Amino acid sequence: MMTSAKLSFEERLLALEDRQAIYQVVCGYGYSVDGCNAQSVGDFYVEDGVYAVGDMPSWVGREAIAGITREAGHLKLVNAGCAHMSTLPCVLIDGDQAVATCHTMVPMHGENGFFIGRLSASRIELARQAGGGWKIVQRQNYMLDGSPDGPALLARLKDGPENMGRIAHG
C-alpha cells in the first residue's frame, strides 16, 4: 500500500471515493435486509459471494444471500422490530481489493422495549467491479459472546487485502 504522501491529488481523491463507496456497501446491507429488499441485498455481493455467520452454514452465492430476506426467521425478526446495524468500518484498500472491519449488531424490539439481540465482529472482503463500484466477496461475522473467534477476527484489523480469502466458513 502506498502512503498518501506519495499519491497524486487524483489518486488521493480516488482513495476517498473508494472508501466512501465501501462505507455505502457496508451500511447499505442493513437497510436493505431490514427492508426485505432481496435485489438490493444481492447487489452488494459478487455472483459467488459468501456470507458466513459464526458456526452456522454459510450462504454462498448472490441468490442465496438475497434469499435471506425471504427466510421465515428473518421475517419474524423484521415483523417484531429489528435493525441490522454496523459501526463505521476500518477500511484497508490495496488496488482493486479492500477489507472492512467493524462491529455489527441487531437491536430488537421485545416486550420490555428495545435490546441488543446480537453483537458481532465482522470482516468484509470486497473487490472493485468493472464499472468501478465495490461488491462483497466474502463476509464473516462471529458473535461477540465471550468465545475467542470474534476478538480474533477484530485483531486482524490491519490484515489487509493481501490476505483475503483466509476466512473460514462452514
PDB file of C-alpha atoms in Angstrom:
ATOM      1  CA  MET A   1       0.000   0.000   0.000  1.00  0.00           C
ATOM      2  CA  MET A   2       1.199   3.492  -0.809  1.00  0.00           C
ATOM      3  CA  THR A   3       1.139   6.240   1.776  1.00  0.00           C
ATOM      4  CA  SER A   4      -0.909   9.319   0.935  1.00  0.00           C
ATOM      5  CA  ALA A   5       2.248  11.482   0.739  1.00  0.00           C
ATOM      6  CA  LYS A   6       3.337   9.509  -2.338  1.00  0.00           C
ATOM      7  CA  LEU A   7      -0.012   9.762  -4.124  1.00  0.00           C
ATOM      8  CA  SER A   8      -1.140  12.397  -6.593  1.00  0.00           C
ATOM      9  CA  PHE A   9      -4.198  14.524  -5.886  1.00  0.00           C
ATOM     10  CA  GLU A  10      -6.253  12.360  -8.264  1.00  0.00           C
ATOM     11  CA  GLU A  11      -5.091   9.153  -6.573  1.00  0.00           C
ATOM     12  CA  ARG A  12      -5.942  10.565  -3.149  1.00  0.00           C
ATOM     13  CA  LEU A  13      -9.411  11.624  -4.400  1.00  0.00           C
ATOM     14  CA  LEU A  14     -10.000   8.132  -5.833  1.00  0.00           C
ATOM     15  CA  ALA A  15      -8.974   6.616  -2.479  1.00  0.00           C
ATOM     16  CA  LEU A  16     -11.519   8.816  -0.687  1.00  0.00           C
ATOM     17  CA  GLU A  17     -14.208   7.922  -3.236  1.00  0.00           C
ATOM     18  CA  ASP A  18     -13.399   4.231  -2.818  1.00  0.00           C
ATOM     19  CA  ARG A  19     -13.618   4.480   0.959  1.00  0.00           C
ATOM     20  CA  GLN A  20     -16.974   6.290   0.727  1.00  0.00           C
ATOM     21  CA  ALA A  21     -18.313   3.673  -1.698  1.00  0.00           C
ATOM     22  CA  ILE A  22     -17.242   0.878   0.666  1.00  0.00           C
ATOM     23  CA  TYR A  23     -18.990   2.608   3.571  1.00  0.00           C
ATOM     24  CA  GLN A  24     -22.162   2.651   1.457  1.00  0.00           C
ATOM     25  CA  VAL A  25     -21.891  -1.088   0.828  1.00  0.00           C
ATOM     26  CA  VAL A  26     -21.252  -1.937   4.485  1.00  0.00           C
ATOM     27  CA  CYS A  27     -24.091   0.179   5.903  1.00  0.00           C
ATOM     28  CA  GLY A  28     -26.451  -0.328   2.957  1.00  0.00           C
ATOM     29  CA  TYR A  29     -26.730  -4.039   3.656  1.00  0.00           C
ATOM     30  CA  GLY A  30     -28.573  -3.391   6.939  1.00  0.00           C
ATOM     31  CA  TYR A  31     -31.119  -1.065   5.375  1.00  0.00           C
ATOM     32  CA  SER A  32     -31.708  -3.491   2.520  1.00  0.00           C
ATOM     33  CA  VAL A  33     -32.055  -6.612   4.644  1.00  0.00           C
ATOM     34  CA  ASP A  34     -34.385  -4.899   7.122  1.00  0.00           C
ATOM     35  CA  GLY A  35     -36.435  -3.553   4.229  1.00  0.00           C
ATOM     36  CA  CYS A  36     -36.606  -7.123   2.836  1.00  0.00           C
ATOM     37  CA  ASN A  37     -35.231  -5.812  -0.468  1.00  0.00           C
ATOM     38  CA  ALA A  38     -33.752  -9.013  -1.877  1.00  0.00           C
ATOM     39  CA  GLN A  39     -32.479  -7.359  -5.057  1.00  0.00           C
ATOM     40  CA  SER A  40     -30.583  -4.716  -3.098  1.00  0.00           C
ATOM     41  CA  VAL A  41     -29.131  -7.263  -0.651  1.00  0.00           C
ATOM     42  CA  GLY A  42     -27.927  -9.408  -3.547  1.00  0.00           C
ATOM     43  CA  ASP A  43     -26.487  -6.417  -5.394  1.00  0.00           C
ATOM     44  CA  PHE A  44     -23.979  -5.860  -2.578  1.00  0.00           C
ATOM     45  CA  TYR A  45     -22.343  -9.231  -3.350  1.00  0.00           C
ATOM     46  CA  VAL A  46     -20.397 -10.682  -6.275  1.00  0.00           C
ATOM     47  CA  GLU A  47     -22.127 -13.586  -8.017  1.00  0.00           C
ATOM     48  CA  ASP A  48     -20.299 -16.224  -5.935  1.00  0.00           C
ATOM     49  CA  GLY A  49     -20.105 -14.136  -2.759  1.00  0.00           C
ATOM     50  CA  VAL A  50     -20.104 -15.754   0.673  1.00  0.00           C
ATOM     51  CA  TYR A  51     -21.820 -14.627   3.866  1.00  0.00           C
ATOM     52  CA  ALA A  52     -20.799 -16.615   6.932  1.00  0.00           C
ATOM     53  CA  VAL A  53     -22.135 -16.118  10.447  1.00  0.00           C
ATOM     54  CA  GLY A  54     -20.346 -17.911  13.282  1.00  0.00           C
ATOM     55  CA  ASP A  55     -20.795 -21.637  13.154  1.00  0.00           C
ATOM     56  CA  MET A  56     -23.947 -21.502  11.010  1.00  0.00           C
ATOM     57  CA  PRO A  57     -23.838 -22.830   7.433  1.00  0.00           C
ATOM     58  CA  SER A  58     -22.736 -20.103   5.046  1.00  0.00           C
ATOM     59  CA  TRP A  59     -24.890 -18.506   2.411  1.00  0.00           C
ATOM     60  CA  VAL A  60     -22.993 -18.981  -0.837  1.00  0.00           C
ATOM     61  CA  GLY A  61     -23.906 -17.070  -3.978  1.00  0.00           C
ATOM     62  CA  ARG A  62     -25.795 -13.839  -4.587  1.00  0.00           C
ATOM     63  CA  GLU A  63     -29.203 -15.537  -4.857  1.00  0.00           C
ATOM     64  CA  ALA A  64     -28.762 -17.443  -1.595  1.00  0.00           C
ATOM     65  CA  ILE A  65     -27.707 -14.261   0.213  1.00  0.00           C
ATOM     66  CA  ALA A  66     -30.598 -12.282  -1.273  1.00  0.00           C
ATOM     67  CA  GLY A  67     -32.884 -15.108  -0.140  1.00  0.00           C
ATOM     68  CA  ILE A  68     -32.166 -14.226   3.499  1.00  0.00           C
ATOM     69  CA  THR A  69     -34.855 -11.560   3.102  1.00  0.00           C
ATOM     70  CA  ARG A  70     -37.460 -14.293   2.471  1.00  0.00           C
ATOM     71  CA  GLU A  71     -36.434 -16.678   5.276  1.00  0.00           C
ATOM     72  CA  ALA A  72     -39.048 -17.230   7.986  1.00  0.00           C
ATOM     73  CA  GLY A  73     -36.582 -16.463  10.784  1.00  0.00           C
ATOM     74  CA  HIS A  74     -35.590 -13.160   9.213  1.00  0.00           C
ATOM     75  CA  LEU A  75     -39.204 -12.157   8.534  1.00  0.00           C
ATOM     76  CA  LYS A  76     -40.079 -12.929  12.151  1.00  0.00           C
ATOM     77  CA  LEU A  77     -37.311 -10.557  13.312  1.00  0.00           C
ATOM     78  CA  VAL A  78     -38.395  -7.807  10.911  1.00  0.00           C
ATOM     79  CA  ASN A  79     -42.048  -8.127  11.879  1.00  0.00           C
ATOM     80  CA  ALA A  80     -41.167  -7.921  15.587  1.00  0.00           C
ATOM     81  CA  GLY A  81     -38.929  -4.863  15.022  1.00  0.00           C
ATOM     82  CA  CYS A  82     -35.193  -5.081  14.398  1.00  0.00           C
ATOM     83  CA  ALA A  83     -32.336  -3.184  12.773  1.00  0.00           C
ATOM     84  CA  HIS A  84     -29.187  -4.725  11.305  1.00  0.00           C
ATOM     85  CA  MET A  85     -26.594  -2.035  12.016  1.00  0.00           C
ATOM     86  CA  SER A  86     -22.849  -1.681  11.505  1.00  0.00           C
ATOM     87  CA  THR A  87     -20.369   0.665  13.062  1.00  0.00           C
ATOM     88  CA  LEU A  88     -18.139   2.798  10.834  1.00  0.00           C
ATOM     89  CA  PRO A  89     -15.693   0.269   9.417  1.00  0.00           C
ATOM     90  CA  CYS A  90     -11.933   0.445   9.387  1.00  0.00           C
ATOM     91  CA  VAL A  91     -11.116   0.057   5.679  1.00  0.00           C
ATOM     92  CA  LEU A  92      -7.871  -1.084   4.066  1.00  0.00           C
ATOM     93  CA  ILE A  93      -7.669  -0.722   0.286  1.00  0.00           C
ATOM     94  CA  ASP A  94      -4.994  -2.164  -1.962  1.00  0.00           C
ATOM     95  CA  GLY A  95      -5.662  -1.679  -5.664  1.00  0.00           C
ATOM     96  CA  ASP A  96      -8.881  -3.418  -6.601  1.00  0.00           C
ATOM     97  CA  GLN A  97      -9.326  -5.216  -3.280  1.00  0.00           C
ATOM     98  CA  ALA A  98     -10.351  -3.969   0.142  1.00  0.00           C
ATOM     99  CA  VAL A  99     -11.098  -5.230   3.623  1.00  0.00           C
ATOM    100  CA  ALA A 100     -13.507  -3.584   6.053  1.00  0.00           C
ATOM    101  CA  THR A 101     -13.608  -4.489   9.746  1.00  0.00           C
ATOM    102  CA  CYS A 102     -16.438  -3.397  12.005  1.00  0.00           C
ATOM    103  CA  HIS A 103     -18.894  -4.343  14.697  1.00  0.00           C
ATOM    104  CA  THR A 104     -22.376  -5.283  13.614  1.00  0.00           C
ATOM    105  CA  MET A 105     -25.413  -5.524  15.839  1.00  0.00           C
ATOM    106  CA  VAL A 106     -29.094  -6.259  15.741  1.00  0.00           C
ATOM    107  CA  PRO A 107     -31.164  -4.127  18.106  1.00  0.00           C
ATOM    108  CA  MET A 108     -34.551  -5.773  18.503  1.00  0.00           C
ATOM    109  CA  HIS A 109     -37.924  -4.902  19.951  1.00  0.00           C
ATOM    110  CA  GLY A 110     -39.313  -7.049  22.755  1.00  0.00           C
ATOM    111  CA  GLU A 111     -41.921  -6.971  25.485  1.00  0.00           C
ATOM    112  CA  ASN A 112     -39.844  -4.579  27.598  1.00  0.00           C
ATOM    113  CA  GLY A 113     -38.680  -2.284  24.802  1.00  0.00           C
ATOM    114  CA  PHE A 114     -35.523  -2.487  22.737  1.00  0.00           C
ATOM    115  CA  PHE A 115     -32.467  -4.617  23.430  1.00  0.00           C
ATOM    116  CA  ILE A 116     -29.330  -5.729  21.562  1.00  0.00           C
ATOM    117  CA  GLY A 117     -30.204  -9.157  20.207  1.00  0.00           C
ATOM    118  CA  ARG A 118     -26.862  -9.849  18.585  1.00  0.00           C
ATOM    119  CA  LEU A 119     -23.429  -8.232  18.601  1.00  0.00           C
ATOM    120  CA  SER A 120     -20.783  -9.443  16.170  1.00  0.00           C
ATOM    121  CA  ALA A 121     -17.308  -8.858  14.849  1.00  0.00           C
ATOM    122  CA  SER A 122     -17.399  -8.514  11.088  1.00  0.00           C
ATOM    123  CA  ARG A 123     -14.719  -8.757   8.403  1.00  0.00           C
ATOM    124  CA  ILE A 124     -15.884  -7.860   4.921  1.00  0.00           C
ATOM    125  CA  GLU A 125     -13.692  -8.537   1.895  1.00  0.00           C
ATOM    126  CA  LEU A 126     -14.554  -6.551  -1.217  1.00  0.00           C
ATOM    127  CA  ALA A 127     -13.469  -6.299  -4.844  1.00  0.00           C
ATOM    128  CA  ARG A 128     -13.709  -3.363  -7.248  1.00  0.00           C
ATOM    129  CA  GLN A 129     -16.044  -4.157 -10.126  1.00  0.00           C
ATOM    130  CA  ALA A 130     -15.543  -3.398 -13.806  1.00  0.00           C
ATOM    131  CA  GLY A 131     -17.973  -0.480 -13.531  1.00  0.00           C
ATOM    132  CA  GLY A 132     -15.993   0.999 -10.665  1.00  0.00           C
ATOM    133  CA  GLY A 133     -18.245   0.032  -7.766  1.00  0.00           C
ATOM    134  CA  TRP A 134     -17.370  -2.310  -4.917  1.00  0.00           C
ATOM    135  CA  LYS A 135     -19.025  -5.630  -4.041  1.00  0.00           C
ATOM    136  CA  ILE A 136     -18.613  -8.050  -1.182  1.00  0.00           C
ATOM    137  CA  VAL A 137     -16.646 -11.184  -1.991  1.00  0.00           C
ATOM    138  CA  GLN A 138     -16.784 -12.655   1.477  1.00  0.00           C
ATOM    139  CA  ARG A 139     -18.226 -11.556   4.786  1.00  0.00           C
ATOM    140  CA  GLN A 140     -17.543 -13.281   8.073  1.00  0.00           C
ATOM    141  CA  ASN A 141     -19.368 -12.490  11.298  1.00  0.00           C
ATOM    142  CA  TYR A 142     -18.542 -14.001  14.671  1.00  0.00           C
ATOM    143  CA  MET A 143     -20.687 -13.360  17.717  1.00  0.00           C
ATOM    144  CA  LEU A 144     -19.100 -11.356  20.486  1.00  0.00           C
ATOM    145  CA  ASP A 145     -20.414 -13.736  23.104  1.00  0.00           C
ATOM    146  CA  GLY A 146     -17.237 -14.481  25.018  1.00  0.00           C
ATOM    147  CA  SER A 147     -15.873 -17.008  22.549  1.00  0.00           C
ATOM    148  CA  PRO A 148     -12.407 -16.241  21.101  1.00  0.00           C
ATOM    149  CA  ASP A 149     -13.471 -16.119  17.412  1.00  0.00           C
ATOM    150  CA  GLY A 150     -14.897 -12.575  17.455  1.00  0.00           C
ATOM    151  CA  PRO A 151     -11.940 -10.892  19.150  1.00  0.00           C
ATOM    152  CA  ALA A 152      -9.559 -12.877  16.901  1.00  0.00           C
ATOM    153  CA  LEU A 153     -11.365 -11.551  13.826  1.00  0.00           C
ATOM    154  CA  LEU A 154     -11.173  -7.973  15.144  1.00  0.00           C
ATOM    155  CA  ALA A 155      -7.459  -8.454  15.879  1.00  0.00           C
ATOM    156  CA  ARG A 156      -6.945  -8.856  12.118  1.00  0.00           C
ATOM    157  CA  LEU A 157      -7.841  -5.157  11.738  1.00  0.00           C
ATOM    158  CA  LYS A 158      -4.565  -4.371   9.922  1.00  0.00           C
ATOM    159  CA  ASP A 159      -4.584  -7.643   7.972  1.00  0.00           C
ATOM    160  CA  GLY A 160      -5.225  -6.171   4.547  1.00  0.00           C
ATOM    161  CA  PRO A 161      -6.427  -7.409   1.181  1.00  0.00           C
ATOM    162  CA  GLU A 162      -3.204  -9.351   0.574  1.00  0.00           C
ATOM    163  CA  ASN A 163      -4.656 -11.934   2.976  1.00  0.00           C
ATOM    164  CA  MET A 164      -8.168 -12.076   1.510  1.00  0.00           C
ATOM    165  CA  GLY A 165      -9.850 -15.455   1.416  1.00  0.00           C
ATOM    166  CA  ARG A 166      -8.375 -16.680   4.686  1.00  0.00           C
ATOM    167  CA  ILE A 167     -11.743 -16.528   6.427  1.00  0.00           C
ATOM    168  CA  ALA A 168     -13.017 -19.985   7.273  1.00  0.00           C
ATOM    169  CA  HIS A 169     -16.697 -20.634   6.717  1.00  0.00           C
ATOM    170  CA  GLY A 170     -18.897 -23.690   7.231  1.00  0.00           C
TER     171      GLY A 170
END
